[in-house]
XYZ file of C-alpha atoms in Angstrom:
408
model
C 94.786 106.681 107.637
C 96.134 109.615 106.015
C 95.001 109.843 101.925
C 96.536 111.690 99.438
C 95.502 115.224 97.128
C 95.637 114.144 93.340
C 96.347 117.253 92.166
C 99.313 118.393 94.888
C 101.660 117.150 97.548
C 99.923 115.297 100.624
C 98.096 117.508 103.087
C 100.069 114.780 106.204
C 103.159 115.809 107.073
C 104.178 112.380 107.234
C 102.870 110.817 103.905
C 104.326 114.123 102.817
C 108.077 112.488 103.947
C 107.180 109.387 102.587
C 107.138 110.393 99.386
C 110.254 112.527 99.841
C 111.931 108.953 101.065
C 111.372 108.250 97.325
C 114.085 110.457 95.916
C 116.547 109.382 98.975
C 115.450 105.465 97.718
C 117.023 106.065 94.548
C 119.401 108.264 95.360
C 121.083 105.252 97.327
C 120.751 103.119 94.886
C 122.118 105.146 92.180
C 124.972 105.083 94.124
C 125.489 101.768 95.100
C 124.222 100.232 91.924
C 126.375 102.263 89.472
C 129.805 103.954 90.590
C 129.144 102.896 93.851
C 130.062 99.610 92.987
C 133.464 100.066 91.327
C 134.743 99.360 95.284
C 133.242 96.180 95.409
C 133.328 94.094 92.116
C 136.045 91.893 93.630
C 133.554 90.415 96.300
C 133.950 86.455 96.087
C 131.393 84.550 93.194
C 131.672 81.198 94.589
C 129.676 79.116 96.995
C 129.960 80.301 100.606
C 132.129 77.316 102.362
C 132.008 77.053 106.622
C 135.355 76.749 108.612
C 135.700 73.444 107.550
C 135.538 74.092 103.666
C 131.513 72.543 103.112
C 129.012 74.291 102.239
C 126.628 76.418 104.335
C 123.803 74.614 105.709
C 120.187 76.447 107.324
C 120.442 76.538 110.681
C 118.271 74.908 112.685
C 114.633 76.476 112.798
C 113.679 77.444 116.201
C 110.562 78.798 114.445
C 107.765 76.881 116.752
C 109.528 77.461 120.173
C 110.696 81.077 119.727
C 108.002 83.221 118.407
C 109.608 86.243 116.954
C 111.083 87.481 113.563
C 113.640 90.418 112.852
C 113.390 92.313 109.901
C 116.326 94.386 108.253
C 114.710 96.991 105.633
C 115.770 100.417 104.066
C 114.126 103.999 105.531
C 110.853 104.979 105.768
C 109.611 102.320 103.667
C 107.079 100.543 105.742
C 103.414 102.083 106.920
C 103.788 103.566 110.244
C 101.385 105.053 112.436
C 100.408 109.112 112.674
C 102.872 109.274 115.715
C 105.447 107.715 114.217
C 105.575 104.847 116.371
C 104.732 101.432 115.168
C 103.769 100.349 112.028
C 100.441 99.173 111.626
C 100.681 96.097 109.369
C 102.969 94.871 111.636
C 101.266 94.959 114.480
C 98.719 93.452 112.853
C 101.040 90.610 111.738
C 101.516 90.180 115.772
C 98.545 89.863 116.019
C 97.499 87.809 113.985
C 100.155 85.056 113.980
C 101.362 85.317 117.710
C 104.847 86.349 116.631
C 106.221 89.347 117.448
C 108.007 91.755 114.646
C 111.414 93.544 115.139
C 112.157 95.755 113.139
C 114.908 97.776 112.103
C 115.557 100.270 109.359
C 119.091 99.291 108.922
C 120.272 99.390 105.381
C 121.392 102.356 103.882
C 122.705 101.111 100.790
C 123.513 97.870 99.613
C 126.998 97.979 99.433
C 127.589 99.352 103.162
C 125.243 96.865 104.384
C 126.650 94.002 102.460
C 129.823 95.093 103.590
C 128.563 94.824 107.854
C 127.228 91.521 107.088
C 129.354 89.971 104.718
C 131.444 88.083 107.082
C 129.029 86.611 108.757
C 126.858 85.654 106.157
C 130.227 83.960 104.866
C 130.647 81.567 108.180
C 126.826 81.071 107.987
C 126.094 82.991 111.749
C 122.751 84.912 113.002
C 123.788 88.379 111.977
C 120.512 88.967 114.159
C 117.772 89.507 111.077
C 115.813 86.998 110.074
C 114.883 89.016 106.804
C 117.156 91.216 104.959
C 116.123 93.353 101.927
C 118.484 94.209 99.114
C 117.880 95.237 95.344
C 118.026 92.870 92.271
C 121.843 93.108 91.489
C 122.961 92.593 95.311
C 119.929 89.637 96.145
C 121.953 87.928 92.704
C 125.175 88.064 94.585
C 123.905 86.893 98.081
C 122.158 83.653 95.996
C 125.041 83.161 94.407
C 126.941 82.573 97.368
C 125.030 80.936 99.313
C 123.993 83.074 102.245
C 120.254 82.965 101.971
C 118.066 79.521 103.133
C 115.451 77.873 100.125
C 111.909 79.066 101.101
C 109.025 76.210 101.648
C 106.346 77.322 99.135
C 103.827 75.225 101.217
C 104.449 78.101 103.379
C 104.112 81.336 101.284
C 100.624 80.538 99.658
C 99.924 84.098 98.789
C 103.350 84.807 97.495
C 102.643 81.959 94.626
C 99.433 83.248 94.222
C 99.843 86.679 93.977
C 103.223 88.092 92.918
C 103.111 89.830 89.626
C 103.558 87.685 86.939
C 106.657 89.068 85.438
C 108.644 89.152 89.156
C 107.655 85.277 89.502
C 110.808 84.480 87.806
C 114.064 85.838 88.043
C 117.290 85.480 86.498
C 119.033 85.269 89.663
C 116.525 83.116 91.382
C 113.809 81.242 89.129
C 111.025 80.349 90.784
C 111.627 82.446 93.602
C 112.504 80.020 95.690
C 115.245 82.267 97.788
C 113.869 85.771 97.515
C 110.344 87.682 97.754
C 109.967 91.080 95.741
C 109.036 93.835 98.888
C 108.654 96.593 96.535
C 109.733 97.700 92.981
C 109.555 100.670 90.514
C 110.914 101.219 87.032
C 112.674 104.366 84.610
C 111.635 105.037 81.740
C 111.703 108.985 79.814
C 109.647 111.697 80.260
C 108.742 115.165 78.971
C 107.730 118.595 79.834
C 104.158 118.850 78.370
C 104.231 122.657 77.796
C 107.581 123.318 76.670
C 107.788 120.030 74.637
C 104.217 119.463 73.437
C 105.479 117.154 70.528
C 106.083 114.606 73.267
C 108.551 111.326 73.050
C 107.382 107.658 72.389
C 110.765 106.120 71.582
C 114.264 106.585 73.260
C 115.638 107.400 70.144
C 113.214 110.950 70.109
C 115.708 112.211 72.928
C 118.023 112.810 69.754
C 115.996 115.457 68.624
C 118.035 118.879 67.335
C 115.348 120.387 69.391
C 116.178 118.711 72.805
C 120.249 119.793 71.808
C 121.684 120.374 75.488
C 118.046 119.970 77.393
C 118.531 116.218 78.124
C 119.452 114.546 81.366
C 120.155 110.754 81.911
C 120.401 108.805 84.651
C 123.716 108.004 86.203
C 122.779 104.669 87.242
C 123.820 102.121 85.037
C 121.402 98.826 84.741
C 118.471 101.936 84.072
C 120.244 104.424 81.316
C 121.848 101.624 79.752
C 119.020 98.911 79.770
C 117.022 101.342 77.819
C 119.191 102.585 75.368
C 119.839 98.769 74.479
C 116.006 98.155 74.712
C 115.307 101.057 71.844
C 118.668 98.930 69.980
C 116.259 96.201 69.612
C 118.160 94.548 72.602
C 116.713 91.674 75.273
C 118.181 92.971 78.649
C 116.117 90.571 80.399
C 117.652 87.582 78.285
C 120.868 85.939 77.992
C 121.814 86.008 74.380
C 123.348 89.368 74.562
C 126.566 90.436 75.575
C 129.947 92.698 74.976
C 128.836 93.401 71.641
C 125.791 94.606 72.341
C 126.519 96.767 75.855
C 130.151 98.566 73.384
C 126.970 99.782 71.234
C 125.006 101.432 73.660
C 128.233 102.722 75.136
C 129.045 104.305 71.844
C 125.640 105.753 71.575
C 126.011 106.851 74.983
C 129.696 108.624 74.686
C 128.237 109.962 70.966
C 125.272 111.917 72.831
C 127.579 113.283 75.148
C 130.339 114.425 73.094
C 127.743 115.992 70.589
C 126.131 118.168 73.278
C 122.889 116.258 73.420
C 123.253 115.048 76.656
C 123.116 117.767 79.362
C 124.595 116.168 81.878
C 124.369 112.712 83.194
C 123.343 112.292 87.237
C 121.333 111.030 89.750
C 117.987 112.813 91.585
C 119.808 115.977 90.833
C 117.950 115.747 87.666
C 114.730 116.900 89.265
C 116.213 120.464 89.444
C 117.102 120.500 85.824
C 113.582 119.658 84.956
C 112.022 122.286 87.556
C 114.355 125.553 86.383
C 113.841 124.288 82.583
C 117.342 123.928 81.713
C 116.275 119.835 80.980
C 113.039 119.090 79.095
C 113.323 115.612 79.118
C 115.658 112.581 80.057
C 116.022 108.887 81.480
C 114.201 109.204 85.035
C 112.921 107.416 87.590
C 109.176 106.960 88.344
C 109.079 107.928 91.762
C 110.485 111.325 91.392
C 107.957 112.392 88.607
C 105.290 111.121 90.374
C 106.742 113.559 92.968
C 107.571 116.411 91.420
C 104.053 117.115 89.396
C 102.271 116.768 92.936
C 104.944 119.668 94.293
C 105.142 121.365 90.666
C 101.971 121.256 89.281
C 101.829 117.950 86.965
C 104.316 119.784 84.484
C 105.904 116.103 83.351
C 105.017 112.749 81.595
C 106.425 109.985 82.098
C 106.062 106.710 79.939
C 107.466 103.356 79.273
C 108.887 104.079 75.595
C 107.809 101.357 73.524
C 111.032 99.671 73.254
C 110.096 99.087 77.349
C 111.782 100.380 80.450
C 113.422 98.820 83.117
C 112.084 97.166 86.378
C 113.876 97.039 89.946
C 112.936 95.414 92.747
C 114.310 95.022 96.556
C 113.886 91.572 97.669
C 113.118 89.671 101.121
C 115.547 86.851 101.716
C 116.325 84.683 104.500
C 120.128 84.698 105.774
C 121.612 80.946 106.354
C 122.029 81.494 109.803
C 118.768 82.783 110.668
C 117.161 80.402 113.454
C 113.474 81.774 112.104
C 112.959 80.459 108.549
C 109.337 79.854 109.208
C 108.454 83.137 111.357
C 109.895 84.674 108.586
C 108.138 82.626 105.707
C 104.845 83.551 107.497
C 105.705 87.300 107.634
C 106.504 87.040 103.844
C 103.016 85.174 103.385
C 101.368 87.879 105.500
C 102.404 91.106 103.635
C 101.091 89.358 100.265
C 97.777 89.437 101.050
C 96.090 91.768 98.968
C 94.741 94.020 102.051
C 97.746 94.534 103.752
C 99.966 95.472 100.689
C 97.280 97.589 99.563
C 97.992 99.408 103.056
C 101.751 99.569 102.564
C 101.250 101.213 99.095
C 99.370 103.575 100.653
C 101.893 104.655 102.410
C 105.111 103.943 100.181
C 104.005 105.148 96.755
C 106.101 102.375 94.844
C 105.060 99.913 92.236
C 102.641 97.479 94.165
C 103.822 94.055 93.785
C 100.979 92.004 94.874
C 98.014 91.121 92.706
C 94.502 92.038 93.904
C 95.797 94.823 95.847
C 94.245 96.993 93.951
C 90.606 96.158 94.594
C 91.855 96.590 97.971
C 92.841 99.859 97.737
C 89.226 101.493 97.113
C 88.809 100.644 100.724
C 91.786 102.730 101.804
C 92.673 105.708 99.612
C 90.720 105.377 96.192
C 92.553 108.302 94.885
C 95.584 106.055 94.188
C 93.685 103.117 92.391
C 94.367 104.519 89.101
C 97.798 105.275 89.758
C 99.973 103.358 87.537
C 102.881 103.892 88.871
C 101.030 102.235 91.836
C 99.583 99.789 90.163
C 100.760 99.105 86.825
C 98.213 98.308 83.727
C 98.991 94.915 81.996
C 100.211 96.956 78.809
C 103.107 98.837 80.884
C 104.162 95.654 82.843
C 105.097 93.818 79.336
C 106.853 96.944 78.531
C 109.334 96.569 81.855
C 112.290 94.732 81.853
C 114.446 93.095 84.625
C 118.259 94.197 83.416
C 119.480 90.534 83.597
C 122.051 89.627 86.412
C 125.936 90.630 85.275
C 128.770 88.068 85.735
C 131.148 88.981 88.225
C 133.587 89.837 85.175
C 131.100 91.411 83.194
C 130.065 93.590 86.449
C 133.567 95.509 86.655
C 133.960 95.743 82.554
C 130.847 96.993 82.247
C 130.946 99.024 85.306
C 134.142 100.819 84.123
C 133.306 101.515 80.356
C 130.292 103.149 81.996
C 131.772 105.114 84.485
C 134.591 106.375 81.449
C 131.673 107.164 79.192
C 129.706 109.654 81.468
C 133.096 110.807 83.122
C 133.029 109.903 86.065
């Protein structure tokens, strides 16, 4: 297995794309999850109802008698061999369990693969994946409707064991009993070291006359506004909150802009801003730091302020009309051993969501055990923050005060 160079980009050409797959990660979701949304707020809240107006029901598992399991997942973000051809763990899985693993690297965003499936999903039919993988905001809306079958916890042992404590419960589905965090990552702010050396703790120290024009933000919404309500003393994660509080941020937001604090507000177009110096620091994404002081010389911190940051997550979830339920409950149950997801975060860089997969990881690559945005300490996990799940109502309203206040 390829390993990784601490101090610059991987030596593989392939691990080298993997973490390039990072920036094209968030650059999809920035899309989809912010302004990319404004064409899809209308999508139906309610229950999904069959032809003849009931509700969906499974279908029925054909689990024992057909041994197989089809997986729906976003680019490059599975281990996969040096030629390119399998992945690993998944063979492995096949072997293992008998059941063989198809799988396809078919969503692109959430939003244009919502928008393939949705009809389907609607009348309860195979769409032909057994698993599908969306983000936070877009697993809440599939839950919420009904397309996704109630997972048998007998079944997914590790899962209970072993997710992270604060991804155990969910706004949008407590318990996780319809959805099983694949990967995750958080934003928080960061710095450059040399031409900022008095370095930022709070959001609030982006306001600095010094920073005046040399601050980027993210355009995607749950992240730039989750932490500028997090330094307001704000609860994203909770429910008490509400118009009041998001028109505050917003005026913060518009009030940084207007004054000339705010450089410009975008998605990973940021990273050039913080390589040619015209940004010293900003609302960013983990990932791309990470990747940027491997290709740039570890130029940039990044922290959790202490108000917190914000958390993400793409989720595995099991479509009503999948005839697999338990193929795919033992494929979830596989990739939260501690071993294998070690081996996956080997590959895909992103926040590890599986406990013990750590100690794992000495066996594989041992330069990445200390990574934390790997593998988080237990101080920065308190500090991260799932942006809570937006009513349908509150999605568009929000989603349009937003998109006035940065313009776009």
């Amino acid at each position: 297995m390829s390993t990784r160079r601490r101090e610059g980009m991987p030596e593989d050409p392939l691990v080298r794309q993997l973490v390039q797959a990072q920036l094209s990660r968030r650059r999809v979701l920035a899309g989809a999850g912010a302004l990319g949304l404004m064409g899809v707020l209308a999508a139906c809240g309610t229950k999904a109802q069959g032809s003849g107006g009931a509700l969906l029901t499974p279908a029925t598992d054909l689990s024992s008698s057909q041994k197989v399991v089809n997986w729906a997942n976003w680019t490059l973000y599975l281990d996969i061999s040096e030629d390119g051809k399998t992945h690993p763990t998944l063979d492995q899985f096949t072997k293992q369990t008998g059941i063989k693993a198809g799988y396809a690297e078919d969503i692109e965003g959430n939003d244009t693969y919502y928008g393939k499936v949705q009809g389907q999903l609607s009348r309860g039919q195979d769409i032909g994946q057994d698993i599908i993988t969306l983000t936070d905001w877009m697993a809440a809306r599939v839950i919420r409707q009904g397309y996704v079958q109630k997972l048998d916890h007998a079944k997914i042992p590790n899962v209970v064991a072993n997710i992270l404590p604060n991804l155990k419960n969910v706004d949008f589905d407590d318990g996780r009993n319809k959805s099983v965090t694949w990967q995750t990552g958080y934003a928080g702010i960061c710095w450059n070291k040399a031409k900022y050396p008095k370095g930022l703790r709070r959001v609030s120290d982006l306001w600095d006359p010094a920073l005046k024009g040399r601050i980027t933000v993210l355009d995607e919404m749950r992240d730039t506004m989750g932490l500028l309500m997090l330094d307001q003393g704000v609860d994203i994660a909770g429910t008490t909150w509400g118009d009041e509080q998001f028109g505050n941020a917003i005026s913060l937001l518009e009030q940084q802009i207007s004054d000339g604090q705010i450089r410009k507000v975008q998605g990973n177009g940021y990273k050039q801003d913080l390589i040619s110096g015209d940004a010293l620091a900003g609302i960013v994404w983990s990932g791309d730091i990470t990747q940027l002081n491997f290709e740039e010389g570890d130029q940039w911190e990044f922290i959790l302020p202490e108000a917190g940051g914000t958390l993400w997550s793409d989720n595995m979830m099991v479509p009503m009309g999948s005839p697999h339920l338990a193929n795919a409950e033992a494929l979830m149950n596989f990739y939260y051993e501690p071993a294998i997801a070690a081996e996956v975060a080997a590959y895909v860089n992103y926040i590890c969501p599986v406990q013990g997969a750590k100690a794992e990881m000495e066996k594989i690559d041992p330069t990445l055990v200390d990574n934390p945005l790997i593998f988080p300490t237990d101080e920065d996990l308190k500090k991260a923050f799932v942006f809570r799940t937006l009513s349908p109502t509150e999605e568009t309203d929000y989603s349009e005060q937003f998109a006035t206040a940065i313009g776009a």
